[in-house]
Amino acid sequence: AMPTKYHKLSELRTEPFCQHFGTCGGCKWQHISYDAQLNYKHQQVVDTLQRIGKVEIPEVRRILASPERKYYRNKLEYTFSFMGWLTEEQIKDETAEYDRRVLGFHTPGRFDKIIDIEHCHLQPEPSNEIRLFIRDYARENMLRFGNIIKQTGLLRNLIIRTAESTGETMVILQCYREHQAIAPLLDAVYAKFPQITSLNYVLNDKGNETFHDLEVVCYRGKPYIEEEMEGLRFRIGPKSFYQTNSAGAYNLYKVAREFAEIKPTDLVYDLYTGAGTIANFVARQARRVVGVEYVEQAVLDARVNSDINGVTNTEFFAGDMKDMLTEAFTSHHGHPDVIITDPPRAGMHEDVVQRLVALRTPRLVYISCNPATQARDLELLDEVYKVTRVQPVDMFPHTQHVENVVLLELK
């Protein structure tokens, strides 16, 4: 449903800062004051843990605000479309002519409709400048923008990754097929933006835009960028996972480290380790850290991140968590003193939860990007663990998303 008339505006309402608000599918909470957003997210965590988890929880710490309200993302993904979505205002304006070849975001609820974006407030420059240059170059040189439904055309998708701590920038251009126009386009981009550290392209004729199983060609520069955190450098490739709010991630990891209370004699398990960011972040406090991750490329990234930082007390293993976290695995690698788990939105497989119950680890830190599935898992863990600390963290201002960190200790 869509509102047709406002009779009275809430006192919590504020003027959206983006010209695309209401049409673009992102930043849907712009019209709510940031303090009110934090209050809603804080209460969401409390209600979810109590209603779904049905577990006793201590007083929930005040939610940590994002260090930045705008330009906080280090990664954005845009889609090309030969037939962009027009707003109601554009349709009514009979005097103007609009170029329907667009590069932007999906409209809410429509995978096949793309709105052209003039300025996005999510990622720092040169993100907007690069996107607009590529769009305008493609228009002027008559390059074919993609047809999402028919999966035809040339230009498909654009990903821009930035690392604020190092000033590095990565660009990944996805094309449906090989074409002689790709090289001149990339040359023009690099000539205009010589600060680009890593310029890449992918040929993708699949039915979706994922490219984890495809070759990424590094056209100019190096095949990665690096982000820095507490003196550690983390290498980020085109396929690497890295928290999209770098400053917010630092808040999140500091909370996890505080809750873990790692001692120099401790063996730490880092489950769903990704590129080993948390594992390397806490390794200096631990005797040894064992990371487990489903995605094999991420495990390779994690090992590289340990190597470039001179971290020698980490080990990383690839495999499905429910198949990896077995009695044989813990017998071989040692019984953990601390477990840090940071699963995807779906939460942990029930077999993994039951294994954690059987392990009876003294301290279990559960990081979640979905309090609902976290609460479901906490109900199962309640058999032997009690929740002793809860800290919500806002990583995505102006959206409904909230991260939450929970400390569980043996009853």
Short mmCIF file of C-alpha atoms in Angstrom, two decimals:
data_model
loop_
_atom_site.label_atom_id
_atom_site.label_comp_id
_atom_site.label_asym_id
_atom_site.label_seq_id
_atom_site.Cartn_x
_atom_site.Cartn_y
_atom_site.Cartn_z
CA ALA A 1 0.00 0.00 0.00
CA MET A 2 1.10 3.57 -0.66
CA PRO A 3 -0.01 6.69 1.26
CA THR A 4 -2.14 9.07 -0.81
CA LYS A 5 -2.61 11.89 1.70
CA TYR A 6 -1.04 12.94 5.00
CA HIS A 7 -3.50 14.39 7.52
CA LYS A 8 -0.94 14.96 10.26
CA LEU A 9 2.82 14.45 10.28
CA SER A 10 4.58 12.76 13.19
CA GLU A 11 6.80 14.85 15.45
CA LEU A 12 9.52 12.30 14.70
CA ARG A 13 9.35 13.02 10.99
CA THR A 14 12.22 14.88 9.37
CA GLU A 15 12.87 16.14 5.85
CA PRO A 16 14.57 13.47 3.69
CA PHE A 17 17.97 14.62 2.46
CA CYS A 18 18.00 12.64 -0.80
CA GLN A 19 16.25 13.73 -3.98
CA HIS A 20 15.52 10.08 -4.79
CA PHE A 21 13.78 9.28 -1.48
CA GLY A 22 10.55 7.36 -1.98
CA THR A 23 11.48 6.17 -5.47
CA CYS A 24 14.82 4.50 -4.78
CA GLY A 25 14.70 1.25 -2.83
CA GLY A 26 17.36 2.26 -0.28
CA CYS A 27 17.47 4.46 2.85
CA LYS A 28 13.74 4.06 3.56
CA TRP A 29 13.97 5.63 7.03
CA GLN A 30 15.32 9.02 5.92
CA HIS A 31 12.07 10.69 6.98
CA ILE A 32 12.61 9.60 10.61
CA SER A 33 14.97 11.53 12.88
CA TYR A 34 18.15 9.59 13.61
CA ASP A 35 17.51 9.53 17.37
CA ALA A 36 14.10 7.99 16.69
CA GLN A 37 15.68 5.44 14.35
CA LEU A 38 18.04 4.38 17.13
CA ASN A 39 15.17 4.10 19.60
CA TYR A 40 13.19 1.90 17.21
CA LYS A 41 16.17 -0.36 16.54
CA HIS A 42 17.00 -0.64 20.23
CA GLN A 43 13.42 -1.63 21.04
CA GLN A 44 13.36 -4.03 18.10
CA VAL A 45 16.25 -5.96 19.64
CA VAL A 46 14.61 -6.05 23.09
CA ASP A 47 11.22 -7.15 21.75
CA THR A 48 12.68 -9.76 19.41
CA LEU A 49 14.87 -11.44 22.02
CA GLN A 50 11.99 -11.57 24.50
CA ARG A 51 9.20 -12.53 22.08
CA ILE A 52 11.01 -15.04 19.86
CA GLY A 53 13.89 -16.10 22.08
CA LYS A 54 11.79 -16.31 25.24
CA VAL A 55 14.99 -16.08 27.25
CA GLU A 56 15.90 -13.96 30.22
CA ILE A 57 18.03 -11.03 29.16
CA PRO A 58 19.84 -8.40 31.21
CA GLU A 59 19.24 -4.72 30.64
CA VAL A 60 20.14 -4.08 27.02
CA ARG A 61 22.92 -1.58 26.56
CA ARG A 62 22.06 1.60 24.68
CA ILE A 63 22.47 1.03 20.93
CA LEU A 64 25.75 2.29 19.49
CA ALA A 65 25.18 4.90 16.79
CA SER A 66 26.98 4.70 13.47
CA PRO A 67 30.02 7.01 13.45
CA GLU A 68 28.74 8.41 10.13
CA ARG A 69 25.12 9.04 9.12
CA LYS A 70 25.91 9.61 5.43
CA TYR A 71 28.58 8.26 3.10
CA TYR A 72 29.18 5.34 5.47
CA ARG A 73 29.22 2.47 2.97
CA ASN A 74 32.38 1.12 1.36
CA LYS A 75 30.56 -0.84 -1.33
CA LEU A 76 27.70 -0.05 -3.71
CA GLU A 77 26.27 -1.98 -6.63
CA TYR A 78 24.49 -0.30 -9.53
CA THR A 79 22.54 -1.78 -12.45
CA PHE A 80 22.43 -0.64 -16.08
CA SER A 81 19.05 -0.52 -17.82
CA PHE A 82 18.11 0.50 -21.36
CA MET A 83 14.62 1.49 -20.15
CA GLY A 84 14.87 3.32 -16.83
CA TRP A 85 11.98 3.92 -14.46
CA LEU A 86 10.37 7.35 -14.65
CA THR A 87 9.01 9.05 -11.54
CA GLU A 88 5.47 10.44 -11.44
CA GLU A 89 6.89 13.96 -11.75
CA GLN A 90 8.85 13.00 -14.86
CA ILE A 91 5.82 11.37 -16.45
CA LYS A 92 3.69 14.47 -15.81
CA ASP A 93 6.36 16.77 -17.25
CA GLU A 94 5.38 16.69 -20.92
CA THR A 95 7.88 19.39 -21.86
CA ALA A 96 11.01 17.41 -20.92
CA GLU A 97 12.71 14.53 -22.67
CA TYR A 98 14.49 11.98 -20.50
CA ASP A 99 17.25 9.62 -21.54
CA ARG A 100 15.92 6.23 -20.45
CA ARG A 101 19.40 4.65 -20.48
CA VAL A 102 20.19 4.65 -16.78
CA LEU A 103 22.67 3.42 -14.19
CA GLY A 104 21.23 3.24 -10.71
CA PHE A 105 19.25 1.27 -8.13
CA HIS A 106 16.17 -0.93 -8.22
CA THR A 107 12.83 0.66 -7.39
CA PRO A 108 11.11 -0.90 -4.32
CA GLY A 109 9.76 -4.36 -5.04
CA ARG A 110 10.71 -4.34 -8.75
CA PHE A 111 13.77 -6.31 -9.78
CA ASP A 112 13.35 -5.22 -13.41
CA LYS A 113 12.92 -1.48 -12.85
CA ILE A 114 15.95 0.77 -12.36
CA ILE A 115 15.90 4.42 -11.33
CA ASP A 116 18.67 6.69 -12.52
CA ILE A 117 20.70 8.09 -9.61
CA GLU A 118 22.19 11.56 -9.82
CA HIS A 119 23.68 11.64 -6.33
CA CYS A 120 23.81 8.88 -3.72
CA HIS A 121 24.52 9.80 -0.09
CA LEU A 122 25.71 6.32 0.88
CA GLN A 123 29.29 6.13 -0.39
CA PRO A 124 32.01 8.79 -0.37
CA GLU A 125 33.57 10.15 -3.54
CA PRO A 126 34.78 9.30 -6.06
CA SER A 127 31.82 6.88 -6.13
CA ASN A 128 29.23 9.29 -7.58
CA GLU A 129 31.74 10.81 -9.98
CA ILE A 130 32.80 7.42 -11.34
CA ARG A 131 29.22 6.22 -11.78
CA LEU A 132 28.10 9.36 -13.61
CA PHE A 133 31.17 9.35 -15.85
CA ILE A 134 30.58 5.73 -16.89
CA ARG A 135 26.88 6.38 -17.53
CA ASP A 136 27.55 9.48 -19.62
CA TYR A 137 30.41 7.86 -21.55
CA ALA A 138 28.19 4.88 -22.37
CA ARG A 139 25.39 7.16 -23.56
CA GLU A 140 27.66 9.32 -25.70
CA ASN A 141 29.37 6.32 -27.29
CA MET A 142 26.13 4.43 -27.89
CA LEU A 143 27.04 1.42 -25.76
CA ARG A 144 24.10 -0.90 -25.18
CA PHE A 145 22.62 -0.73 -21.69
CA GLY A 146 21.35 -4.06 -20.38
CA ASN A 147 17.86 -5.48 -20.74
CA ILE A 148 17.26 -7.12 -17.37
CA ILE A 149 14.32 -9.25 -18.48
CA LYS A 150 15.81 -10.56 -21.73
CA GLN A 151 19.38 -10.62 -20.35
CA THR A 152 20.71 -8.84 -23.44
CA GLY A 153 22.83 -5.79 -24.17
CA LEU A 154 26.42 -5.13 -23.16
CA LEU A 155 26.58 -3.23 -19.86
CA ARG A 156 25.11 -5.09 -16.91
CA ASN A 157 26.32 -4.00 -13.52
CA LEU A 158 28.82 -1.71 -11.77
CA ILE A 159 30.35 -2.26 -8.33
CA ILE A 160 32.42 0.39 -6.58
CA ARG A 161 34.38 -0.41 -3.40
CA THR A 162 36.20 2.23 -1.39
CA ALA A 163 38.58 2.02 1.57
CA GLU A 164 38.44 5.23 3.57
CA SER A 165 41.38 4.36 5.81
CA THR A 166 43.75 3.95 2.85
CA GLY A 167 42.01 6.04 0.17
CA GLU A 168 41.94 3.12 -2.25
CA THR A 169 39.16 2.49 -4.78
CA MET A 170 38.07 -0.61 -6.70
CA VAL A 171 35.79 -0.63 -9.75
CA ILE A 172 34.20 -3.80 -11.15
CA LEU A 173 32.31 -3.56 -14.44
CA GLN A 174 30.06 -6.49 -15.36
CA CYS A 175 29.27 -7.03 -19.04
CA TYR A 176 27.02 -9.62 -20.62
CA ARG A 177 29.62 -10.56 -23.22
CA GLU A 178 33.02 -9.75 -24.67
CA HIS A 179 33.05 -6.65 -26.86
CA GLN A 180 35.64 -4.38 -28.43
CA ALA A 181 34.07 -1.38 -26.67
CA ILE A 182 34.99 -2.59 -23.17
CA ALA A 183 38.70 -1.69 -23.32
CA PRO A 184 38.14 1.92 -24.52
CA LEU A 185 35.56 2.42 -21.76
CA LEU A 186 37.93 1.15 -19.07
CA ASP A 187 40.79 3.22 -20.51
CA ALA A 188 38.61 6.32 -20.34
CA VAL A 189 37.64 5.58 -16.73
CA TYR A 190 41.26 5.11 -15.69
CA ALA A 191 42.37 8.27 -17.51
CA LYS A 192 39.67 10.29 -15.75
CA PHE A 193 40.24 8.69 -12.32
CA PRO A 194 43.91 7.72 -11.99
CA GLN A 195 43.35 7.30 -8.24
CA ILE A 196 41.52 4.02 -8.95
CA THR A 197 43.65 1.33 -7.33
CA SER A 198 41.96 -1.69 -8.87
CA LEU A 199 40.04 -1.62 -12.17
CA ASN A 200 38.34 -4.88 -13.12
CA TYR A 201 35.75 -6.38 -15.42
CA VAL A 202 33.69 -9.57 -15.52
CA LEU A 203 31.89 -11.29 -18.38
CA ASN A 204 28.62 -12.62 -16.99
CA ASP A 205 25.86 -14.10 -19.15
CA LYS A 206 24.23 -16.01 -16.28
CA GLY A 207 20.68 -15.43 -15.10
CA ASN A 208 21.91 -13.47 -12.07
CA GLU A 209 24.58 -10.91 -11.26
CA THR A 210 26.64 -13.03 -8.85
CA PHE A 211 30.17 -13.69 -10.06
CA HIS A 212 31.80 -15.74 -7.29
CA ASP A 213 32.14 -18.59 -9.80
CA LEU A 214 33.42 -16.40 -12.67
CA GLU A 215 36.82 -15.03 -13.63
CA VAL A 216 37.43 -11.42 -12.67
CA VAL A 217 39.91 -9.73 -15.01
CA CYS A 218 42.13 -7.09 -13.40
CA TYR A 219 42.47 -4.55 -16.21
CA ARG A 220 44.53 -1.90 -14.41
CA GLY A 221 46.22 -1.68 -11.02
CA LYS A 222 46.28 -4.48 -8.48
CA PRO A 223 43.53 -7.09 -7.97
CA TYR A 224 42.61 -5.86 -4.49
CA ILE A 225 42.31 -2.85 -2.21
CA GLU A 226 43.23 -2.71 1.47
CA GLU A 227 41.40 -1.44 4.53
CA GLU A 228 43.16 -0.67 7.81
CA MET A 229 41.95 -1.26 11.37
CA GLU A 230 44.05 -0.85 14.52
CA GLY A 231 47.24 -1.18 12.50
CA LEU A 232 46.03 -4.33 10.72
CA ARG A 233 45.62 -4.28 6.95
CA PHE A 234 42.84 -6.32 5.39
CA ARG A 235 43.04 -7.22 1.72
CA ILE A 236 39.74 -6.97 -0.15
CA GLY A 237 39.38 -8.59 -3.56
CA PRO A 238 36.42 -8.36 -5.95
CA LYS A 239 34.88 -11.47 -4.38
CA SER A 240 35.86 -10.77 -0.76
CA PHE A 241 33.36 -10.19 2.01
CA TYR A 242 34.02 -7.16 4.18
CA GLN A 243 31.56 -5.32 6.41
CA THR A 244 30.13 -2.50 4.29
CA ASN A 245 30.38 0.12 7.05
CA SER A 246 34.07 0.13 7.99
CA ALA A 247 33.79 2.52 10.94
CA GLY A 248 30.69 0.72 12.19
CA ALA A 249 32.47 -2.62 11.86
CA TYR A 250 35.21 -1.32 14.12
CA ASN A 251 32.56 -0.55 16.76
CA LEU A 252 31.10 -4.03 16.31
CA TYR A 253 34.44 -5.83 16.60
CA LYS A 254 35.45 -3.85 19.67
CA VAL A 255 32.24 -4.94 21.40
CA ALA A 256 32.85 -8.57 20.43
CA ARG A 257 36.40 -8.39 21.74
CA GLU A 258 35.25 -6.77 24.98
CA PHE A 259 32.59 -9.44 25.53
CA ALA A 260 35.02 -12.27 24.73
CA GLU A 261 37.50 -11.22 27.47
CA ILE A 262 40.21 -13.25 25.77
CA LYS A 263 43.22 -14.25 27.85
CA PRO A 264 46.72 -15.03 26.51
CA THR A 265 46.14 -18.73 27.22
CA ASP A 266 42.80 -18.95 25.39
CA LEU A 267 41.97 -20.97 22.30
CA VAL A 268 39.36 -19.05 20.29
CA TYR A 269 37.05 -20.42 17.61
CA ASP A 270 35.82 -17.85 15.07
CA LEU A 271 32.83 -19.38 13.29
CA TYR A 272 31.69 -17.98 9.93
CA THR A 273 35.01 -16.16 9.87
CA GLY A 274 34.64 -14.75 6.34
CA ALA A 275 37.94 -13.16 5.35
CA GLY A 276 39.24 -13.63 8.89
CA THR A 277 38.68 -10.03 9.97
CA ILE A 278 37.54 -10.86 13.49
CA ALA A 279 40.01 -13.73 13.85
CA ASN A 280 42.95 -11.48 13.03
CA PHE A 281 41.47 -8.63 15.08
CA VAL A 282 41.47 -10.71 18.29
CA ALA A 283 44.54 -12.87 17.57
CA ARG A 284 46.89 -10.59 19.51
CA GLN A 285 44.96 -11.33 22.72
CA ALA A 286 44.74 -15.12 22.24
CA ARG A 287 47.04 -18.11 22.31
CA ARG A 288 45.50 -19.39 19.09
CA VAL A 289 42.51 -18.67 16.84
CA VAL A 290 40.78 -21.25 14.64
CA GLY A 291 38.51 -19.84 11.93
CA VAL A 292 35.90 -21.82 10.00
CA GLU A 293 34.10 -20.57 6.89
CA TYR A 294 31.94 -22.09 4.14
CA VAL A 295 33.34 -20.02 1.23
CA GLU A 296 36.73 -21.35 0.17
CA GLN A 297 37.85 -18.06 -1.42
CA ALA A 298 37.14 -16.28 1.86
CA VAL A 299 39.38 -18.74 3.70
CA LEU A 300 42.17 -18.01 1.23
CA ASP A 301 41.63 -14.28 1.91
CA ALA A 302 41.76 -14.93 5.66
CA ARG A 303 45.11 -16.69 5.37
CA VAL A 304 46.50 -13.85 3.26
CA ASN A 305 45.29 -11.32 5.83
CA SER A 306 47.16 -13.19 8.54
CA ASP A 307 50.29 -13.38 6.40
CA ILE A 308 50.44 -9.68 5.46
CA ASN A 309 50.00 -8.73 9.12
CA GLY A 310 52.53 -11.19 10.48
CA VAL A 311 49.85 -13.01 12.49
CA THR A 312 51.15 -16.51 13.12
CA ASN A 313 48.64 -17.92 15.62
CA THR A 314 45.63 -18.34 13.30
CA GLU A 315 44.40 -21.32 11.30
CA PHE A 316 41.54 -21.29 8.81
CA PHE A 317 39.43 -24.12 7.43
CA ALA A 318 36.79 -24.24 4.68
CA GLY A 319 33.61 -26.28 4.82
CA ASP A 320 29.95 -26.31 5.79
CA MET A 321 29.77 -25.40 9.47
CA LYS A 322 27.50 -28.30 10.42
CA ASP A 323 29.95 -30.72 8.81
CA MET A 324 33.09 -29.03 10.16
CA LEU A 325 32.21 -28.38 13.80
CA THR A 326 32.28 -32.02 14.86
CA GLU A 327 33.60 -33.83 17.90
CA ALA A 328 36.54 -35.03 15.79
CA PHE A 329 37.34 -31.43 14.76
CA THR A 330 37.38 -30.13 18.33
CA SER A 331 39.32 -33.17 19.53
CA HIS A 332 41.99 -32.47 16.92
CA HIS A 333 42.18 -28.68 17.25
CA GLY A 334 41.39 -28.38 20.94
CA HIS A 335 38.38 -27.47 23.05
CA PRO A 336 37.74 -23.72 22.70
CA ASP A 337 37.81 -21.39 25.69
CA VAL A 338 35.93 -18.74 23.71
CA ILE A 339 33.72 -18.99 20.63
CA ILE A 340 32.81 -16.01 18.45
CA THR A 341 30.08 -16.73 15.91
CA ASP A 342 28.90 -14.33 13.20
CA PRO A 343 26.51 -16.27 10.95
CA PRO A 344 24.62 -14.98 7.89
CA ARG A 345 21.07 -13.60 8.17
CA ALA A 346 19.58 -17.10 8.27
CA GLY A 347 21.35 -17.76 11.57
CA MET A 348 23.02 -21.02 12.54
CA HIS A 349 21.99 -24.49 11.40
CA GLU A 350 20.30 -26.39 14.23
CA ASP A 351 23.08 -29.00 14.17
CA VAL A 352 25.63 -26.23 14.80
CA VAL A 353 23.57 -24.88 17.70
CA GLN A 354 23.34 -28.34 19.25
CA ARG A 355 27.09 -28.76 18.86
CA LEU A 356 27.62 -25.48 20.73
CA VAL A 357 25.35 -26.78 23.47
CA ALA A 358 27.45 -29.95 23.69
CA LEU A 359 30.72 -27.99 23.74
CA ARG A 360 29.68 -25.97 26.81
CA THR A 361 32.25 -23.29 26.03
CA PRO A 362 32.73 -20.84 28.95
CA ARG A 363 32.14 -17.75 26.79
CA LEU A 364 30.15 -17.57 23.56
CA VAL A 365 29.87 -14.27 21.67
CA TYR A 366 27.05 -14.25 19.11
CA ILE A 367 27.14 -11.45 16.50
CA SER A 368 24.03 -11.18 14.35
CA CYS A 369 22.72 -9.06 11.49
CA ASN A 370 19.24 -10.49 12.10
CA PRO A 371 17.97 -10.39 15.71
CA ALA A 372 15.03 -12.66 14.80
CA THR A 373 17.18 -15.65 13.83
CA GLN A 374 19.57 -14.82 16.67
CA ALA A 375 16.65 -15.01 19.10
CA ARG A 376 15.60 -18.38 17.66
CA ASP A 377 19.11 -19.73 18.24
CA LEU A 378 19.30 -18.25 21.74
CA GLU A 379 16.19 -20.20 22.71
CA LEU A 380 17.99 -23.44 21.79
CA LEU A 381 21.22 -22.37 23.49
CA ASP A 382 19.26 -21.58 26.65
CA GLU A 383 19.60 -25.23 27.62
CA VAL A 384 23.09 -24.60 29.01
CA TYR A 385 23.88 -20.90 28.39
CA LYS A 386 22.51 -17.70 29.86
CA VAL A 387 22.56 -14.30 28.17
CA THR A 388 24.66 -11.93 30.26
CA ARG A 389 25.23 -8.95 27.94
CA VAL A 390 23.42 -7.46 24.95
CA GLN A 391 24.74 -4.64 22.75
CA PRO A 392 22.88 -3.46 19.62
CA VAL A 393 25.00 -1.67 17.01
CA ASP A 394 23.70 0.53 14.19
CA MET A 395 25.64 -0.18 11.02
CA PHE A 396 23.08 1.05 8.48
CA PRO A 397 21.56 4.46 9.27
CA HIS A 398 18.25 5.28 7.56
CA THR A 399 17.38 1.59 7.13
CA GLN A 400 15.56 -0.89 9.38
CA HIS A 401 18.64 -3.11 9.75
CA VAL A 402 20.39 -3.52 13.09
CA GLU A 403 23.32 -5.63 14.27
CA ASN A 404 23.33 -7.18 17.72
CA VAL A 405 26.06 -8.70 19.90
CA VAL A 406 25.17 -11.10 22.70
CA LEU A 407 27.42 -12.67 25.31
CA LEU A 408 26.41 -16.10 26.59
CA GLU A 409 28.00 -17.80 29.58
CA LEU A 410 27.42 -21.19 31.12
CA LYS A 411 24.61 -21.38 33.63
#
